[in-house]
mmCIF file of C-alpha atoms in Angstrom:
data_model
loop_
_atom_site.group_PDB
_atom_site.id
_atom_site.type_symbol
_atom_site.label_atom_id
_atom_site.label_comp_id
_atom_site.label_asym_id
_atom_site.label_seq_id
_atom_site.Cartn_x
_atom_site.Cartn_y
_atom_site.Cartn_z
ATOM 1 C CA UNK A 1 0.001 -0.002 -0.003
ATOM 2 C CA UNK A 2 1.250 3.486 -0.812
ATOM 3 C CA UNK A 3 2.390 5.398 2.268
ATOM 4 C CA UNK A 4 -0.085 8.289 1.915
ATOM 5 C CA UNK A 5 -2.975 5.851 1.525
ATOM 6 C CA UNK A 6 -1.754 3.868 4.552
ATOM 7 C CA UNK A 7 -1.638 7.024 6.683
ATOM 8 C CA UNK A 8 -5.146 8.028 5.574
ATOM 9 C CA UNK A 9 -6.421 4.521 6.378
ATOM 10 C CA UNK A 10 -4.877 4.896 9.837
ATOM 11 C CA UNK A 11 -6.991 7.981 10.397
ATOM 12 C CA UNK A 12 -4.097 10.461 10.426
ATOM 13 C CA UNK A 13 -5.716 12.839 7.910
ATOM 14 C CA UNK A 14 -7.051 12.928 4.374
ATOM 15 C CA UNK A 15 -4.819 11.430 1.695
ATOM 16 C CA UNK A 16 -3.888 14.861 0.311
ATOM 17 C CA UNK A 17 -2.975 16.134 3.776
ATOM 18 C CA UNK A 18 -0.928 13.004 4.417
ATOM 19 C CA UNK A 19 1.032 13.761 1.257
ATOM 20 C CA UNK A 20 1.882 17.151 2.742
ATOM 21 C CA UNK A 21 2.986 15.514 6.012
ATOM 22 C CA UNK A 22 5.306 13.159 4.089
ATOM 23 C CA UNK A 23 6.888 16.016 2.149
ATOM 24 C CA UNK A 24 7.348 17.935 5.412
ATOM 25 C CA UNK A 25 9.361 15.022 6.863
ATOM 26 C CA UNK A 26 6.845 14.158 9.583
ATOM 27 C CA UNK A 27 6.572 10.472 8.620
ATOM 28 C CA UNK A 28 9.061 7.658 9.214
ATOM 29 C CA UNK A 29 9.062 4.020 8.115
ATOM 30 C CA UNK A 30 11.080 1.603 10.259
ATOM 31 C CA UNK A 31 12.856 4.522 11.893
ATOM 32 C CA UNK A 32 13.793 6.301 8.657
ATOM 33 C CA UNK A 33 12.159 9.566 7.617
ATOM 34 C CA UNK A 34 10.498 9.130 4.215
ATOM 35 C CA UNK A 35 9.764 12.153 1.998
ATOM 36 C CA UNK A 36 9.005 10.319 -1.249
ATOM 37 C CA UNK A 37 5.347 10.111 -2.250
ATOM 38 C CA UNK A 38 4.231 6.683 -3.395
ATOM 39 C CA UNK A 39 6.622 4.786 -1.108
ATOM 40 C CA UNK A 40 5.178 1.310 -0.536
ATOM 41 C CA UNK A 41 4.672 -0.061 2.970
ATOM 42 C CA UNK A 42 3.775 -3.558 4.114
ATOM 43 C CA UNK A 43 1.908 -4.814 7.169
ATOM 44 C CA UNK A 44 5.169 -5.673 8.949
ATOM 45 C CA UNK A 45 6.555 -2.116 8.579
ATOM 46 C CA UNK A 46 6.501 0.283 11.533
ATOM 47 C CA UNK A 47 5.123 3.647 10.459
ATOM 48 C CA UNK A 48 5.273 6.706 12.694
ATOM 49 C CA UNK A 49 3.749 10.170 12.377
ATOM 50 C CA UNK A 50 5.417 12.909 14.423
ATOM 51 C CA UNK A 51 7.163 10.161 16.388
ATOM 52 C CA UNK A 52 4.022 8.202 17.257
ATOM 53 C CA UNK A 53 3.288 4.762 15.830
ATOM 54 C CA UNK A 54 0.162 4.629 13.675
ATOM 55 C CA UNK A 55 -1.818 1.548 12.756
ATOM 56 C CA UNK A 56 -4.742 0.712 10.485
ATOM 57 C CA UNK A 57 -8.155 1.692 11.790
ATOM 58 C CA UNK A 58 -10.494 -1.109 12.749
ATOM 59 C CA UNK A 59 -13.453 1.206 13.351
ATOM 60 C CA UNK A 60 -14.534 4.132 11.210
ATOM 61 C CA UNK A 61 -16.696 6.933 12.571
ATOM 62 C CA UNK A 62 -18.644 9.576 10.655
ATOM 63 C CA UNK A 63 -20.044 12.870 11.937
ATOM 64 C CA UNK A 64 -21.959 15.898 10.662
ATOM 65 C CA UNK A 65 -21.129 19.220 12.357
ATOM 66 C CA UNK A 66 -22.923 22.550 12.101
ATOM 67 C CA UNK A 67 -19.797 24.695 12.147
ATOM 68 C CA UNK A 68 -20.032 28.195 13.646
ATOM 69 C CA UNK A 69 -18.081 31.182 12.376
ATOM 70 C CA UNK A 70 -14.802 31.637 14.248
ATOM 71 C CA UNK A 71 -13.361 28.135 13.973
ATOM 72 C CA UNK A 72 -10.691 26.947 11.543
ATOM 73 C CA UNK A 73 -11.251 23.723 9.618
ATOM 74 C CA UNK A 74 -8.062 21.919 10.496
ATOM 75 C CA UNK A 75 -6.691 19.513 13.083
ATOM 76 C CA UNK A 76 -4.212 22.019 14.537
ATOM 77 C CA UNK A 77 -3.743 25.746 13.998
ATOM 78 C CA UNK A 78 -0.356 27.441 14.117
ATOM 79 C CA UNK A 79 -2.022 30.664 15.275
ATOM 80 C CA UNK A 80 -3.590 28.836 18.232
ATOM 81 C CA UNK A 81 -7.123 29.601 17.034
ATOM 82 C CA UNK A 82 -9.993 27.290 17.914
ATOM 83 C CA UNK A 83 -10.445 24.416 15.465
ATOM 84 C CA UNK A 84 -13.558 22.445 14.583
ATOM 85 C CA UNK A 85 -12.154 19.537 16.609
ATOM 86 C CA UNK A 86 -12.623 21.635 19.748
ATOM 87 C CA UNK A 87 -16.357 21.113 19.174
ATOM 88 C CA UNK A 88 -16.065 17.290 19.085
ATOM 89 C CA UNK A 89 -16.182 15.785 22.577
ATOM 90 C CA UNK A 90 -15.806 12.269 23.982
ATOM 91 C CA UNK A 91 -14.520 10.773 20.715
ATOM 92 C CA UNK A 92 -11.726 8.262 21.207
ATOM 93 C CA UNK A 93 -10.929 7.981 17.497
ATOM 94 C CA UNK A 94 -8.821 10.566 15.708
ATOM 95 C CA UNK A 95 -11.121 12.335 13.255
ATOM 96 C CA UNK A 96 -10.461 15.121 10.757
ATOM 97 C CA UNK A 97 -12.544 17.347 8.471
ATOM 98 C CA UNK A 98 -13.658 16.317 4.995
ATOM 99 C CA UNK A 99 -12.708 19.347 2.917
ATOM 100 C CA UNK A 100 -12.916 22.711 4.598
ATOM 101 C CA UNK A 101 -15.015 25.730 5.434
ATOM 102 C CA UNK A 102 -13.094 28.956 5.985
ATOM 103 C CA UNK A 103 -12.938 30.819 9.304
ATOM 104 C CA UNK A 104 -15.856 33.130 8.501
ATOM 105 C CA UNK A 105 -18.081 30.456 6.948
ATOM 106 C CA UNK A 106 -20.603 28.382 8.912
ATOM 107 C CA UNK A 107 -22.633 25.288 8.169
ATOM 108 C CA UNK A 108 -22.425 21.629 7.271
ATOM 109 C CA UNK A 109 -19.036 19.982 7.717
ATOM 110 C CA UNK A 110 -18.311 16.245 7.689
ATOM 111 C CA UNK A 111 -15.664 14.683 9.938
ATOM 112 C CA UNK A 112 -14.365 11.103 9.825
ATOM 113 C CA UNK A 113 -11.319 8.874 10.129
ATOM 114 C CA UNK A 114 -12.127 7.130 6.817
ATOM 115 C CA UNK A 115 -9.362 8.266 4.466
ATOM 116 C CA UNK A 116 -10.753 6.605 1.368
ATOM 117 C CA UNK A 117 -14.152 8.229 1.795
ATOM 118 C CA UNK A 118 -12.526 11.621 2.340
ATOM 119 C CA UNK A 119 -10.444 11.219 -0.803
ATOM 120 C CA UNK A 120 -13.480 10.291 -2.871
ATOM 121 C CA UNK A 121 -15.686 13.096 -1.581
ATOM 122 C CA UNK A 122 -13.055 15.766 -2.152
ATOM 123 C CA UNK A 123 -11.996 14.564 -5.609
ATOM 124 C CA UNK A 124 -13.447 16.968 -8.215
ATOM 125 C CA UNK A 125 -14.233 14.206 -10.760
ATOM 126 C CA UNK A 126 -17.079 12.873 -8.605
ATOM 127 C CA UNK A 127 -19.144 16.077 -8.806
ATOM 128 C CA UNK A 128 -20.723 16.003 -5.335
ATOM 129 C CA UNK A 129 -23.008 19.053 -5.087
ATOM 130 C CA UNK A 130 -22.530 21.469 -2.201
ATOM 131 C CA UNK A 131 -25.222 24.081 -1.568
ATOM 132 C CA UNK A 132 -24.543 27.389 0.184
ATOM 133 C CA UNK A 133 -26.754 30.168 1.457
ATOM 134 C CA UNK A 134 -25.021 33.367 0.436
ATOM 135 C CA UNK A 135 -25.829 36.909 1.543
ATOM 136 C CA UNK A 136 -24.225 39.578 -0.621
ATOM 137 C CA UNK A 137 -24.222 43.338 -0.541
ATOM 138 C CA UNK A 138 -26.634 44.949 -2.973
ATOM 139 C CA UNK A 139 -29.307 43.671 -5.346
ATOM 140 C CA UNK A 140 -27.976 40.668 -7.277
ATOM 141 C CA UNK A 141 -28.463 41.561 -10.939
ATOM 142 C CA UNK A 142 -29.664 39.201 -13.651
ATOM 143 C CA UNK A 143 -26.276 39.622 -15.331
ATOM 144 C CA UNK A 144 -24.468 38.479 -12.193
ATOM 145 C CA UNK A 145 -26.798 35.505 -11.798
ATOM 146 C CA UNK A 146 -26.170 34.547 -15.409
ATOM 147 C CA UNK A 147 -22.406 34.736 -14.887
ATOM 148 C CA UNK A 148 -22.536 32.573 -11.754
ATOM 149 C CA UNK A 149 -24.714 30.003 -13.511
ATOM 150 C CA UNK A 150 -22.436 29.801 -16.546
ATOM 151 C CA UNK A 151 -19.024 30.116 -14.888
ATOM 152 C CA UNK A 152 -16.648 32.890 -13.913
ATOM 153 C CA UNK A 153 -12.902 33.200 -14.422
ATOM 154 C CA UNK A 154 -10.801 32.514 -11.317
ATOM 155 C CA UNK A 155 -7.018 32.507 -11.668
ATOM 156 C CA UNK A 156 -7.202 31.847 -15.402
ATOM 157 C CA UNK A 157 -9.656 28.944 -15.129
ATOM 158 C CA UNK A 158 -13.426 29.016 -15.528
ATOM 159 C CA UNK A 159 -15.605 27.610 -12.758
ATOM 160 C CA UNK A 160 -18.091 24.922 -13.667
ATOM 161 C CA UNK A 161 -21.719 26.004 -14.162
ATOM 162 C CA UNK A 162 -23.532 26.586 -10.860
ATOM 163 C CA UNK A 163 -27.154 26.662 -9.736
ATOM 164 C CA UNK A 164 -28.521 29.974 -8.426
ATOM 165 C CA UNK A 165 -31.808 30.468 -6.555
ATOM 166 C CA UNK A 166 -32.692 33.863 -5.071
ATOM 167 C CA UNK A 167 -34.361 33.479 -1.632
ATOM 168 C CA UNK A 168 -34.806 37.062 -0.494
ATOM 169 C CA UNK A 169 -33.908 40.391 -2.039
ATOM 170 C CA UNK A 170 -33.932 43.863 -0.468
ATOM 171 C CA UNK A 171 -32.502 47.243 -1.285
ATOM 172 C CA UNK A 172 -29.229 46.635 0.560
ATOM 173 C CA UNK A 173 -28.645 42.880 0.249
ATOM 174 C CA UNK A 174 -29.592 39.645 -1.493
ATOM 175 C CA UNK A 175 -29.863 36.168 0.046
ATOM 176 C CA UNK A 176 -29.552 33.322 -2.443
ATOM 177 C CA UNK A 177 -28.555 29.686 -2.748
ATOM 178 C CA UNK A 178 -25.482 28.794 -4.788
ATOM 179 C CA UNK A 179 -24.838 25.146 -5.607
ATOM 180 C CA UNK A 180 -21.425 24.036 -6.890
ATOM 181 C CA UNK A 181 -19.517 20.754 -7.034
ATOM 182 C CA UNK A 182 -15.965 22.110 -7.089
ATOM 183 C CA UNK A 183 -13.879 22.789 -4.004
ATOM 184 C CA UNK A 184 -11.445 25.522 -4.898
ATOM 185 C CA UNK A 185 -10.067 27.678 -2.088
ATOM 186 C CA UNK A 186 -12.688 30.240 -0.940
ATOM 187 C CA UNK A 187 -14.500 29.560 -4.208
ATOM 188 C CA UNK A 188 -17.948 30.909 -3.372
ATOM 189 C CA UNK A 189 -16.589 34.168 -1.972
ATOM 190 C CA UNK A 190 -14.276 34.604 -4.940
ATOM 191 C CA UNK A 191 -17.035 33.853 -7.459
ATOM 192 C CA UNK A 192 -19.272 36.501 -5.910
ATOM 193 C CA UNK A 193 -16.451 39.032 -5.776
ATOM 194 C CA UNK A 194 -15.668 38.299 -9.423
ATOM 195 C CA UNK A 195 -19.167 39.416 -10.436
ATOM 196 C CA UNK A 196 -19.043 42.494 -8.188
ATOM 197 C CA UNK A 197 -20.879 41.341 -5.049
ATOM 198 C CA UNK A 198 -18.906 41.061 -1.775
ATOM 199 C CA UNK A 199 -20.157 38.304 0.544
ATOM 200 C CA UNK A 200 -21.644 39.428 3.863
ATOM 201 C CA UNK A 201 -22.315 35.938 5.226
ATOM 202 C CA UNK A 202 -21.899 32.388 3.983
ATOM 203 C CA UNK A 203 -23.357 29.095 5.191
ATOM 204 C CA UNK A 204 -23.173 25.611 3.687
ATOM 205 C CA UNK A 205 -26.550 23.925 4.018
ATOM 206 C CA UNK A 206 -26.078 20.625 2.200
ATOM 207 C CA UNK A 207 -23.583 18.149 0.726
ATOM 208 C CA UNK A 208 -25.290 15.959 -1.841
ATOM 209 C CA UNK A 209 -28.513 14.734 -0.192
ATOM 210 C CA UNK A 210 -27.250 15.430 3.339
ATOM 211 C CA UNK A 211 -28.719 18.555 4.955
ATOM 212 C CA UNK A 212 -28.346 20.254 8.325
ATOM 213 C CA UNK A 213 -32.075 20.068 9.056
ATOM 214 C CA UNK A 214 -32.508 21.025 12.737
ATOM 215 C CA UNK A 215 -28.900 20.411 13.852
ATOM 216 C CA UNK A 216 -28.085 23.326 16.177
ATOM 217 C CA UNK A 217 -25.135 25.615 15.513
ATOM 218 C CA UNK A 218 -21.966 24.224 17.128
ATOM 219 C CA UNK A 219 -23.503 20.769 17.598
ATOM 220 C CA UNK A 220 -22.743 17.505 15.813
ATOM 221 C CA UNK A 221 -24.246 14.078 15.352
ATOM 222 C CA UNK A 222 -23.215 10.670 14.057
ATOM 223 C CA UNK A 223 -24.287 9.889 10.511
ATOM 224 C CA UNK A 224 -26.807 7.095 10.033
ATOM 225 C CA UNK A 225 -25.774 3.905 8.266
ATOM 226 C CA UNK A 226 -27.943 4.947 5.306
ATOM 227 C CA UNK A 227 -26.139 8.305 5.104
ATOM 228 C CA UNK A 228 -22.730 6.636 5.255
ATOM 229 C CA UNK A 229 -23.628 4.213 2.470
ATOM 230 C CA UNK A 230 -24.927 7.102 0.365
ATOM 231 C CA UNK A 231 -21.634 9.012 0.820
ATOM 232 C CA UNK A 232 -19.615 5.934 -0.069
ATOM 233 C CA UNK A 233 -21.654 5.541 -3.237
ATOM 234 C CA UNK A 234 -21.236 9.146 -4.400
ATOM 235 C CA UNK A 235 -17.558 9.187 -3.400
ATOM 236 C CA UNK A 236 -17.003 6.369 -5.888
ATOM 237 C CA UNK A 237 -18.801 8.249 -8.618
ATOM 238 C CA UNK A 238 -22.022 6.284 -8.163
#
């Protein structure tokens, strides 16, 4: 098994994050630091992360969190800010976020120790829809809605077509739903800025068929078996 996949299966982090850890020299195999992606490991090998032995997970756990503003979506923060893991209590397994919501964004966030599921859900080829409630300054014009629906240019690359549904419009602001399946850094905020509408507030309300429903802000719950199976299906492109 490739080292980054092994680490993800051990619940260290997502596969992409594990690749970063390897390149940073935080991973050793049989006492030797390994910084080559794709290194193969066998069951008999001793693998350590930051000096601690890691082993394959026997039990996977899956949670949905209603993330508040003011938390970073990471396991640790170099600025000592609160992370989403500070909201998860009494969990003996090491879990980590699936994708990310930025510091000033609230809403639905998945957490797990299932590296393969995380990899599948965050891979752009699987087109898992993510719906956001966006409040922007001003009245969202038809031209701006058309641009969002058909794609805007971000760093030389067009975004995929999005779905736009206006929920409430006043003289000073517009509340609308924006549904995308990409996961570029701060994508929703940047898309709105690109069409001339700064974001005042941003909340993710669904991932695929999973919705927050009545989950209170700052609270979390375990996913049902049906929800887990659904995520596994869509993460494999099903």
